[in-house]
mmCIF file of C-alpha atoms and ligand atoms in Angstrom:
data_model
loop_
_atom_site.group_PDB
_atom_site.id
_atom_site.type_symbol
_atom_site.label_atom_id
_atom_site.label_comp_id
_atom_site.label_asym_id
_atom_site.label_seq_id
_atom_site.Cartn_x
_atom_site.Cartn_y
_atom_site.Cartn_z
ATOM 1 C CA MET A 1 3.032 16.773 19.088
ATOM 2 C CA LEU A 2 6.398 15.442 18.101
ATOM 3 C CA VAL A 3 9.355 14.792 20.358
ATOM 4 C CA VAL A 4 12.614 15.046 18.422
ATOM 5 C CA MET A 5 15.389 13.096 20.112
ATOM 6 C CA LYS A 6 19.025 14.148 19.924
ATOM 7 C CA ALA A 7 21.107 12.333 17.301
ATOM 8 C CA GLN A 8 23.100 10.634 20.051
ATOM 9 C CA ALA A 9 20.058 9.653 22.162
ATOM 10 C CA THR A 10 20.300 6.085 23.458
ATOM 11 C CA PRO A 11 17.605 3.395 23.033
ATOM 12 C CA GLU A 12 17.045 3.594 26.806
ATOM 13 C CA GLN A 13 16.386 7.343 26.618
ATOM 14 C CA ILE A 14 13.945 6.805 23.729
ATOM 15 C CA GLN A 15 12.216 4.090 25.725
ATOM 16 C CA ALA A 16 11.986 6.336 28.801
ATOM 17 C CA VAL A 17 10.382 9.147 26.780
ATOM 18 C CA CYS A 18 7.857 6.683 25.284
ATOM 19 C CA GLU A 19 6.972 5.429 28.762
ATOM 20 C CA HIS A 20 6.566 8.972 30.024
ATOM 21 C CA ILE A 21 4.174 9.758 27.158
ATOM 22 C CA GLU A 22 2.149 6.598 27.813
ATOM 23 C CA GLN A 23 1.948 7.470 31.523
ATOM 24 C CA LEU A 24 0.418 10.792 30.567
ATOM 25 C CA GLY A 25 -2.343 8.764 28.897
ATOM 26 C CA PHE A 26 -1.208 9.297 25.286
ATOM 27 C CA ARG A 27 0.190 6.968 22.673
ATOM 28 C CA ALA A 28 3.877 7.130 21.735
ATOM 29 C CA HIS A 29 5.004 6.280 18.195
ATOM 30 C CA PRO A 30 8.802 6.031 17.921
ATOM 31 C CA LEU A 31 9.793 6.752 14.305
ATOM 32 C CA PRO A 32 13.465 6.027 13.665
ATOM 33 C CA GLY A 33 15.063 8.211 10.993
ATOM 34 C CA ALA A 34 18.454 8.270 9.315
ATOM 35 C CA GLN A 35 19.764 11.062 11.564
ATOM 36 C CA ARG A 36 17.647 10.782 14.689
ATOM 37 C CA THR A 37 14.517 9.258 16.168
ATOM 38 C CA ALA A 38 11.323 11.255 16.497
ATOM 39 C CA ILE A 39 8.448 10.182 18.723
ATOM 40 C CA GLY A 40 4.937 11.053 17.585
ATOM 41 C CA ILE A 41 2.331 11.638 20.279
ATOM 42 C CA THR A 42 -1.291 10.839 19.492
ATOM 43 C CA GLY A 43 -4.433 10.602 21.529
ATOM 44 C CA ASN A 44 -4.162 14.164 22.811
ATOM 45 C CA LYS A 45 -7.133 16.406 22.173
ATOM 46 C CA GLY A 46 -5.413 19.575 23.271
ATOM 47 C CA GLU A 47 -1.852 20.619 23.997
ATOM 48 C CA VAL A 48 0.545 18.251 25.730
ATOM 49 C CA ASP A 49 2.592 19.890 28.469
ATOM 50 C CA ARG A 50 5.817 20.289 26.555
ATOM 51 C CA GLY A 51 7.897 21.650 29.457
ATOM 52 C CA ASN A 52 7.797 18.300 31.073
ATOM 53 C CA LEU A 53 8.928 16.487 27.947
ATOM 54 C CA GLU A 54 11.630 18.943 26.989
ATOM 55 C CA SER A 55 13.444 18.296 30.242
ATOM 56 C CA LEU A 56 13.754 14.527 29.726
ATOM 57 C CA SER A 57 17.223 13.314 28.856
ATOM 58 C CA GLY A 58 17.994 12.773 25.186
ATOM 59 C CA VAL A 59 15.237 15.133 24.018
ATOM 60 C CA ALA A 60 16.297 17.800 21.501
ATOM 61 C CA GLU A 61 12.976 19.587 21.058
ATOM 62 C CA VAL A 62 9.208 19.250 21.178
ATOM 63 C CA ILE A 63 7.300 20.433 18.109
ATOM 64 C CA ARG A 64 3.596 21.004 17.572
ATOM 65 C CA VAL A 65 2.293 19.218 14.455
ATOM 66 C CA SER A 66 -0.584 21.216 13.111
ATOM 67 C CA LYS A 67 -1.710 18.889 10.296
ATOM 68 C CA ALA A 68 -4.715 16.663 10.951
ATOM 69 C CA TYR A 69 -2.717 13.626 9.846
ATOM 70 C CA LYS A 70 0.469 13.373 11.843
ATOM 71 C CA LEU A 71 2.110 9.984 11.554
ATOM 72 C CA ALA A 72 1.548 9.989 7.780
ATOM 73 C CA SER A 73 3.055 13.453 7.468
ATOM 74 C CA ARG A 74 6.562 14.425 6.415
ATOM 75 C CA ASP A 75 6.592 16.865 9.317
ATOM 76 C CA VAL A 76 6.898 13.871 11.602
ATOM 77 C CA LYS A 77 9.130 11.682 9.428
ATOM 78 C CA GLU A 78 11.256 13.281 6.764
ATOM 79 C CA GLU A 79 12.656 10.208 5.036
ATOM 80 C CA ASP A 80 10.592 8.136 2.617
ATOM 81 C CA THR A 81 9.111 5.014 4.130
ATOM 82 C CA VAL A 82 10.555 1.873 2.559
ATOM 83 C CA ILE A 83 8.718 -1.349 3.305
ATOM 84 C CA GLN A 84 10.897 -4.440 3.211
ATOM 85 C CA PHE A 85 9.798 -8.016 2.718
ATOM 86 C CA PRO A 86 11.942 -10.196 4.978
ATOM 87 C CA GLY A 87 13.756 -13.029 3.291
ATOM 88 C CA THR A 88 13.583 -11.295 -0.113
ATOM 89 C CA ASP A 89 15.137 -8.358 -1.923
ATOM 90 C CA ALA A 90 11.692 -6.844 -2.604
ATOM 91 C CA ALA A 91 10.716 -3.460 -1.201
ATOM 92 C CA ILE A 92 7.968 -0.912 -1.682
ATOM 93 C CA GLY A 93 9.152 2.709 -1.526
ATOM 94 C CA GLY A 94 12.684 3.983 -2.064
ATOM 95 C CA SER A 95 14.488 3.979 -5.383
ATOM 96 C CA ASN A 96 13.251 0.602 -6.660
ATOM 97 C CA LEU A 97 9.868 0.444 -8.376
ATOM 98 C CA ALA A 98 7.450 -2.170 -7.027
ATOM 99 C CA ILE A 99 5.274 -4.036 -9.518
ATOM 100 C CA VAL A 100 2.151 -5.860 -8.341
ATOM 101 C CA ALA A 101 0.508 -7.898 -11.092
ATOM 102 C CA GLY A 102 -2.145 -10.568 -11.384
ATOM 103 C CA PRO A 103 -5.798 -11.163 -12.114
ATOM 104 C CA CYS A 104 -8.652 -9.214 -10.602
ATOM 105 C CA SER A 105 -9.969 -12.436 -9.033
ATOM 106 C CA ILE A 106 -8.483 -15.829 -8.357
ATOM 107 C CA GLU A 107 -10.825 -18.024 -10.386
ATOM 108 C CA SER A 108 -9.106 -21.402 -10.274
ATOM 109 C CA ARG A 109 -5.741 -22.941 -9.466
ATOM 110 C CA ASP A 110 -4.953 -23.286 -13.170
ATOM 111 C CA GLN A 111 -5.878 -19.704 -13.991
ATOM 112 C CA ALA A 112 -3.856 -18.296 -11.076
ATOM 113 C CA PHE A 113 -0.762 -20.413 -11.785
ATOM 114 C CA THR A 114 -0.819 -19.645 -15.508
ATOM 115 C CA ILE A 115 -0.856 -15.917 -14.847
ATOM 116 C CA ALA A 116 1.627 -16.088 -11.950
ATOM 117 C CA GLU A 117 4.115 -17.998 -14.069
ATOM 118 C CA GLN A 118 3.959 -15.335 -16.768
ATOM 119 C CA VAL A 119 4.167 -12.265 -14.539
ATOM 120 C CA ALA A 120 7.030 -13.860 -12.596
ATOM 121 C CA SER A 121 8.944 -14.534 -15.806
ATOM 122 C CA SER A 122 8.513 -10.868 -16.795
ATOM 123 C CA GLY A 123 10.048 -9.874 -13.463
ATOM 124 C CA ALA A 124 7.169 -8.885 -11.181
ATOM 125 C CA GLN A 125 7.943 -9.216 -7.479
ATOM 126 C CA PHE A 126 4.358 -9.145 -6.212
ATOM 127 C CA PHE A 127 1.323 -11.166 -7.236
ATOM 128 C CA ARG A 128 -2.189 -9.826 -6.757
ATOM 129 C CA GLY A 129 -5.500 -11.647 -6.912
ATOM 130 C CA GLY A 130 -8.846 -11.155 -5.232
ATOM 131 C CA ALA A 131 -10.061 -13.852 -2.866
ATOM 132 C CA PHE A 132 -12.852 -11.678 -1.459
ATOM 133 C CA LYS A 133 -14.380 -9.348 -4.027
ATOM 134 C CA PRO A 134 -16.331 -6.173 -3.252
ATOM 135 C CA ARG A 135 -18.742 -6.304 -6.206
ATOM 136 C CA THR A 136 -21.313 -3.707 -7.174
ATOM 137 C CA SER A 137 -23.850 -6.476 -7.787
ATOM 138 C CA PRO A 138 -24.600 -9.082 -5.115
ATOM 139 C CA TYR A 139 -25.105 -11.561 -7.966
ATOM 140 C CA ALA A 140 -21.613 -11.086 -9.414
ATOM 141 C CA PHE A 141 -18.715 -13.450 -8.586
ATOM 142 C CA GLN A 142 -17.747 -12.846 -4.961
ATOM 143 C CA GLY A 143 -14.404 -14.652 -4.913
ATOM 144 C CA LEU A 144 -13.203 -18.111 -3.866
ATOM 145 C CA GLY A 145 -12.332 -16.996 -0.327
ATOM 146 C CA LEU A 146 -9.997 -19.248 1.636
ATOM 147 C CA GLU A 147 -9.371 -21.511 -1.360
ATOM 148 C CA ALA A 148 -7.979 -18.510 -3.266
ATOM 149 C CA LEU A 149 -5.714 -17.609 -0.348
ATOM 150 C CA GLN A 150 -4.343 -21.140 -0.317
ATOM 151 C CA ILE A 151 -3.701 -21.028 -4.067
ATOM 152 C CA MET A 152 -1.800 -17.755 -3.650
ATOM 153 C CA ALA A 153 0.271 -19.206 -0.813
ATOM 154 C CA GLU A 154 1.266 -22.020 -3.171
ATOM 155 C CA ILE A 155 2.188 -19.436 -5.776
ATOM 156 C CA ARG A 156 4.438 -17.695 -3.236
ATOM 157 C CA ASP A 157 6.131 -21.016 -2.514
ATOM 158 C CA ARG A 158 6.600 -21.815 -6.189
ATOM 159 C CA TYR A 159 7.673 -18.446 -7.621
ATOM 160 C CA GLY A 160 8.768 -16.451 -4.585
ATOM 161 C CA LEU A 161 6.253 -13.725 -5.448
ATOM 162 C CA ARG A 162 4.898 -11.825 -2.417
ATOM 163 C CA ILE A 163 1.115 -11.887 -2.212
ATOM 164 C CA VAL A 164 -1.212 -8.868 -2.203
ATOM 165 C CA THR A 165 -4.926 -9.474 -1.652
ATOM 166 C CA GLU A 166 -7.927 -7.595 -0.399
ATOM 167 C CA ALA A 167 -9.748 -7.844 2.921
ATOM 168 C CA ILE A 168 -13.309 -6.564 2.731
ATOM 169 C CA ASP A 169 -14.467 -6.988 6.337
ATOM 170 C CA ASN A 170 -13.297 -8.168 9.750
ATOM 171 C CA GLU A 171 -13.724 -11.816 8.923
ATOM 172 C CA SER A 172 -11.720 -11.701 5.708
ATOM 173 C CA LEU A 173 -9.123 -9.443 7.352
ATOM 174 C CA ALA A 174 -8.157 -12.181 9.800
ATOM 175 C CA LEU A 175 -7.774 -14.686 6.950
ATOM 176 C CA VAL A 176 -5.920 -12.315 4.635
ATOM 177 C CA ALA A 177 -3.533 -11.357 7.459
ATOM 178 C CA GLU A 178 -2.778 -15.016 8.003
ATOM 179 C CA TRP A 179 -2.086 -15.908 4.357
ATOM 180 C CA ALA A 180 -0.947 -12.788 2.502
ATOM 181 C CA ASP A 181 2.124 -10.527 2.601
ATOM 182 C CA VAL A 182 0.216 -7.301 1.984
ATOM 183 C CA ILE A 183 -3.358 -6.577 3.063
ATOM 184 C CA GLN A 184 -5.229 -4.568 0.444
ATOM 185 C CA ILE A 185 -8.029 -2.301 1.613
ATOM 186 C CA GLY A 186 -10.172 -1.375 -1.354
ATOM 187 C CA ALA A 187 -11.494 1.950 -2.563
ATOM 188 C CA ARG A 188 -14.958 1.232 -1.187
ATOM 189 C CA ASN A 189 -13.526 0.593 2.268
ATOM 190 C CA MET A 190 -11.157 3.557 2.429
ATOM 191 C CA GLN A 191 -13.342 5.146 5.077
ATOM 192 C CA ASN A 192 -14.375 1.957 6.848
ATOM 193 C CA PHE A 193 -12.757 3.232 10.017
ATOM 194 C CA SER A 194 -13.297 0.128 12.117
ATOM 195 C CA LEU A 195 -11.628 -2.002 9.410
ATOM 196 C CA LEU A 196 -8.742 0.484 9.162
ATOM 197 C CA LYS A 197 -8.227 0.371 12.926
ATOM 198 C CA ARG A 198 -8.215 -3.404 12.931
ATOM 199 C CA ALA A 199 -5.677 -3.454 10.122
ATOM 200 C CA GLY A 200 -3.657 -1.021 12.210
ATOM 201 C CA ARG A 201 -3.412 -3.544 15.011
ATOM 202 C CA LEU A 202 -1.813 -6.076 12.690
ATOM 203 C CA ARG A 203 1.862 -6.071 11.790
ATOM 204 C CA LYS A 204 1.574 -6.573 8.053
ATOM 205 C CA PRO A 205 1.846 -3.925 5.339
ATOM 206 C CA VAL A 206 -1.471 -2.404 4.293
ATOM 207 C CA LEU A 207 -2.103 -1.285 0.707
ATOM 208 C CA LEU A 208 -4.761 1.380 0.942
ATOM 209 C CA LYS A 209 -6.628 2.342 -2.203
ATOM 210 C CA ARG A 210 -7.980 5.825 -2.656
ATOM 211 C CA GLY A 211 -11.758 6.112 -2.242
ATOM 212 C CA LEU A 212 -13.852 6.808 -5.315
ATOM 213 C CA SER A 213 -14.277 10.441 -4.370
ATOM 214 C CA ALA A 214 -11.686 10.906 -1.637
ATOM 215 C CA THR A 215 -9.647 14.077 -1.346
ATOM 216 C CA LEU A 216 -5.945 13.877 -0.603
ATOM 217 C CA GLU A 217 -6.610 14.879 2.998
ATOM 218 C CA GLU A 218 -9.243 12.167 3.426
ATOM 219 C CA PHE A 219 -6.846 9.649 1.864
ATOM 220 C CA LEU A 220 -4.043 10.563 4.272
ATOM 221 C CA MET A 221 -6.459 10.550 7.214
ATOM 222 C CA ALA A 222 -7.433 6.982 6.277
ATOM 223 C CA ALA A 223 -3.731 6.048 6.339
ATOM 224 C CA GLU A 224 -3.492 7.814 9.696
ATOM 225 C CA TYR A 225 -6.209 5.518 11.092
ATOM 226 C CA VAL A 226 -4.016 2.501 10.343
ATOM 227 C CA MET A 227 -0.843 4.157 11.637
ATOM 228 C CA SER A 228 -2.448 5.491 14.801
ATOM 229 C CA GLU A 229 -2.845 1.875 15.925
ATOM 230 C CA GLY A 230 0.883 1.249 15.518
ATOM 231 C CA ASN A 231 1.080 -0.195 11.987
ATOM 232 C CA TYR A 232 3.337 2.212 10.101
ATOM 233 C CA GLU A 233 3.653 0.111 6.952
ATOM 234 C CA VAL A 234 1.049 1.745 4.753
ATOM 235 C CA ILE A 235 1.242 1.869 0.954
ATOM 236 C CA LEU A 236 -1.092 4.290 -0.782
ATOM 237 C CA CYS A 237 -2.615 3.447 -4.168
ATOM 238 C CA GLU A 238 -4.168 5.880 -6.627
ATOM 239 C CA ARG A 239 -6.798 3.992 -8.666
ATOM 240 C CA GLY A 240 -8.758 6.774 -10.300
ATOM 241 C CA VAL A 241 -11.640 8.852 -9.022
ATOM 242 C CA ARG A 242 -15.207 9.314 -10.195
ATOM 243 C CA THR A 243 -15.705 12.268 -12.551
ATOM 244 C CA PHE A 244 -17.998 13.252 -15.446
ATOM 245 C CA THR A 245 -15.703 11.414 -17.850
ATOM 246 C CA ASP A 246 -17.398 8.929 -20.160
ATOM 247 C CA HIS A 247 -14.339 7.665 -22.010
ATOM 248 C CA SER A 248 -12.906 5.738 -19.083
ATOM 249 C CA ARG A 249 -14.126 3.934 -15.982
ATOM 250 C CA ASN A 250 -12.581 6.549 -13.679
ATOM 251 C CA THR A 251 -10.186 9.472 -14.037
ATOM 252 C CA LEU A 252 -6.600 8.689 -13.118
ATOM 253 C CA ASP A 253 -5.427 11.540 -10.928
ATOM 254 C CA LEU A 254 -1.673 11.433 -11.443
ATOM 255 C CA SER A 255 -1.317 14.877 -9.941
ATOM 256 C CA ILE A 256 -1.856 13.308 -6.535
ATOM 257 C CA ILE A 257 1.595 11.675 -6.752
ATOM 258 C CA PRO A 258 3.768 14.792 -6.294
ATOM 259 C CA ALA A 259 1.212 16.075 -3.778
ATOM 260 C CA VAL A 260 1.498 12.881 -1.709
ATOM 261 C CA HIS A 261 5.279 12.925 -1.928
ATOM 262 C CA HIS A 262 5.308 16.514 -0.747
ATOM 263 C CA LEU A 263 3.071 15.940 2.268
ATOM 264 C CA SER A 264 3.791 12.352 3.225
ATOM 265 C CA HIS A 265 6.666 9.902 3.531
ATOM 266 C CA LEU A 266 4.430 6.975 2.518
ATOM 267 C CA PRO A 267 4.943 5.239 -0.838
ATOM 268 C CA ILE A 268 2.237 5.528 -3.488
ATOM 269 C CA LEU A 269 1.494 3.024 -6.242
ATOM 270 C CA VAL A 270 -0.714 3.627 -9.273
ATOM 271 C CA ASP A 271 -3.370 1.213 -10.516
ATOM 272 C CA PRO A 272 -3.963 2.026 -14.195
ATOM 273 C CA SER A 273 -6.431 -0.876 -14.544
ATOM 274 C CA HIS A 274 -9.265 0.298 -12.293
ATOM 275 C CA ALA A 275 -8.415 3.895 -13.178
ATOM 276 C CA THR A 276 -9.173 3.433 -16.869
ATOM 277 C CA GLY A 277 -11.220 0.253 -17.164
ATOM 278 C CA LYS A 278 -9.794 -0.209 -20.648
ATOM 279 C CA ARG A 279 -7.016 -2.524 -21.715
ATOM 280 C CA GLU A 280 -5.643 -0.148 -24.338
ATOM 281 C CA SER A 281 -5.279 2.645 -21.784
ATOM 282 C CA VAL A 282 -3.362 0.639 -19.225
ATOM 283 C CA LEU A 283 0.129 0.779 -20.729
ATOM 284 C CA PRO A 284 0.131 4.508 -21.530
ATOM 285 C CA MET A 285 -1.059 5.311 -18.000
ATOM 286 C CA ALA A 286 1.487 2.955 -16.433
ATOM 287 C CA ARG A 287 4.239 4.805 -18.305
ATOM 288 C CA ALA A 288 2.838 8.155 -17.212
ATOM 289 C CA ALA A 289 2.590 6.981 -13.604
ATOM 290 C CA VAL A 290 6.262 6.055 -13.490
ATOM 291 C CA ALA A 291 7.184 9.327 -15.185
ATOM 292 C CA SER A 292 5.138 11.155 -12.530
ATOM 293 C CA GLY A 293 7.125 9.641 -9.687
ATOM 294 C CA ALA A 294 4.917 6.731 -8.607
ATOM 295 C CA ASP A 295 6.659 4.177 -6.403
ATOM 296 C CA GLY A 296 5.255 1.340 -8.461
ATOM 297 C CA ILE A 297 2.326 -0.085 -10.400
ATOM 298 C CA LEU A 298 -0.531 -2.398 -9.477
ATOM 299 C CA VAL A 299 -1.976 -3.917 -12.627
ATOM 300 C CA GLU A 300 -4.510 -6.548 -13.620
ATOM 301 C CA VAL A 301 -3.239 -9.272 -15.956
ATOM 302 C CA HIS A 302 -5.241 -12.177 -17.389
ATOM 303 C CA HIS A 303 -4.325 -14.780 -20.025
ATOM 304 C CA GLN A 304 -7.969 -15.126 -21.117
ATOM 305 C CA PRO A 305 -9.587 -11.802 -20.292
ATOM 306 C CA ASP A 306 -12.675 -12.646 -22.371
ATOM 307 C CA LYS A 307 -13.402 -15.422 -19.910
ATOM 308 C CA ALA A 308 -12.456 -13.496 -16.748
ATOM 309 C CA LEU A 309 -15.043 -13.571 -13.959
ATOM 310 C CA SER A 310 -14.291 -9.927 -13.131
ATOM 311 C CA ASP A 311 -12.645 -6.948 -14.812
ATOM 312 C CA GLY A 312 -11.737 -8.732 -18.065
ATOM 313 C CA PRO A 313 -11.969 -5.586 -20.248
ATOM 314 C CA GLN A 314 -9.284 -3.815 -18.231
ATOM 315 C CA SER A 315 -6.976 -6.819 -17.825
ATOM 316 C CA ILE A 316 -3.888 -6.789 -20.013
ATOM 317 C CA TYR A 317 -2.462 -9.910 -21.648
ATOM 318 C CA PRO A 318 0.748 -11.385 -20.249
ATOM 319 C CA ASN A 319 2.684 -10.277 -23.348
ATOM 320 C CA GLN A 320 1.452 -6.709 -22.830
ATOM 321 C CA PHE A 321 2.638 -6.952 -19.242
ATOM 322 C CA ALA A 322 6.084 -7.960 -20.513
ATOM 323 C CA THR A 323 6.065 -4.878 -22.766
ATOM 324 C CA MET A 324 4.973 -2.695 -19.851
ATOM 325 C CA MET A 325 7.931 -3.939 -17.805
ATOM 326 C CA ASP A 326 10.384 -3.221 -20.634
ATOM 327 C CA GLU A 327 8.958 0.251 -21.180
ATOM 328 C CA ILE A 328 8.943 1.322 -17.567
ATOM 329 C CA GLN A 329 12.417 -0.073 -17.117
ATOM 330 C CA GLN A 330 13.514 2.472 -19.726
ATOM 331 C CA ILE A 331 11.583 5.347 -18.164
ATOM 332 C CA ALA A 332 12.711 4.585 -14.600
ATOM 333 C CA PRO A 333 16.282 5.977 -14.798
ATOM 334 C CA VAL A 334 15.010 9.287 -16.207
ATOM 335 C CA VAL A 335 13.211 9.856 -12.899
ATOM 336 C CA GLY A 336 15.968 8.419 -10.718
ATOM 337 C CA ARG A 337 14.385 5.005 -10.309
ATOM 338 C CA ASN A 338 15.299 1.444 -11.006
ATOM 339 C CA LEU A 339 13.084 -1.450 -12.003
ATOM 340 C CA PRO A 340 14.300 -4.668 -10.396
ATOM 341 C CA ARG A 341 13.414 -7.756 -12.441
ATOM 342 C CA GLY A 342 12.422 -10.750 -10.352
ATOM 343 C CA ILE A 343 12.456 -11.423 -6.643
ATOM 344 C CA HIS A 344 15.393 -13.090 -4.936
ATOM 345 C CA ALA A 345 15.728 -14.780 -1.589
ATOM 346 C CA THR A 346 18.081 -13.174 0.919
ATOM 347 C CA ALA A 347 19.249 -14.303 4.324
ATOM 348 C CA VAL A 348 16.780 -13.246 7.016
ATOM 349 C CA ALA A 349 18.510 -11.026 9.567
ATOM 350 C CA GLY A 350 18.419 -12.843 12.817
HETATM 351 C C1 PEP B 401 -9.161 -4.490 -7.016
HETATM 352 O O1 PEP B 401 -7.990 -4.123 -6.863
HETATM 353 O O2 PEP B 401 -9.465 -5.566 -7.580
HETATM 354 C C2 PEP B 401 -10.250 -3.591 -6.589
HETATM 355 C C3 PEP B 401 -11.462 -4.060 -6.290
HETATM 356 O O3 PEP B 401 -9.874 -2.310 -6.569
HETATM 357 P P1 PEP B 401 -10.627 -0.975 -6.056
HETATM 358 O O4 PEP B 401 -10.857 -1.172 -4.583
HETATM 359 O O5 PEP B 401 -9.641 0.101 -6.373
HETATM 360 O O6 PEP B 401 -11.896 -0.859 -6.851
HETATM 361 MN MN1 MN B 402 -10.501 -5.589 -10.327
#
């Protein structure tokens, strides 16, 4: 159910409706929009008594939301979600493209700083790097853990880049939430519902990667798990799905982008690195992603990919990253977008 407040409804009226919903034993999710606030109701198995709600002051109407995902749906929130990063001009969603770049794994301080310096000088606003790695083999490099988080925090201090890194379980989630700006939940954890719920209790943006064989509905339901706990800052990421293809690691499903934009207000990034697994395919797919309406790109960059401890073959060189930025900057205006170059400090609203 969705309670649509009148355009002139006061904060007190919105608060009173939320309290009423909570007293009925449900959860209220106030979702401010450009014109008016809507309040999503979750936790109800059947119908909520709408008569009661319709008579509260400030309420315009009560609508039944039939989709399985509600808070992620455009039915509940019409405007695109734009996630801001306080103290900076960076955002994910909206007209500016967001670029997240960095190595698959943080391998050493030197490696991370070398790459960060280069992606920052090409104008990335976000730095990625795995501290906790979900590897297919238990014998493969598992990540530097806390040490990697500390290195990335230093990189944020030095270059201003906001940090995106993956949490793979409850333990790493607590650490990642403490050190990073965006919590990545990987493809293999897209349906780890207890992890999604825990991430939903945090107040940090969550970058949710599509599962290896997840449908669009399953993907949006995973986002709904996070949002249902009150964390509305979810960024989707298409990273390719498993198919019969033998020319690339996965198949990049760009057709999910317009489908997501149609059904959901959440931003969606594209990861051409894990989608293709091949360095030479990364730039063409990054261009296609922007042309398809993606809200940004997440890409693996390494200065010595031959020596990388994970995902070297799909990591592009820093100079290729610079080319990617120049190319997508040219494509962006064709699809009504802009590529900001670099991240700048702004005054934090007090
Ligand atoms: C990653 O981004 O390094 C990663 C492990 O991605 P995915 O979860 O999409 O495989
Ligand atoms: Mn990787």
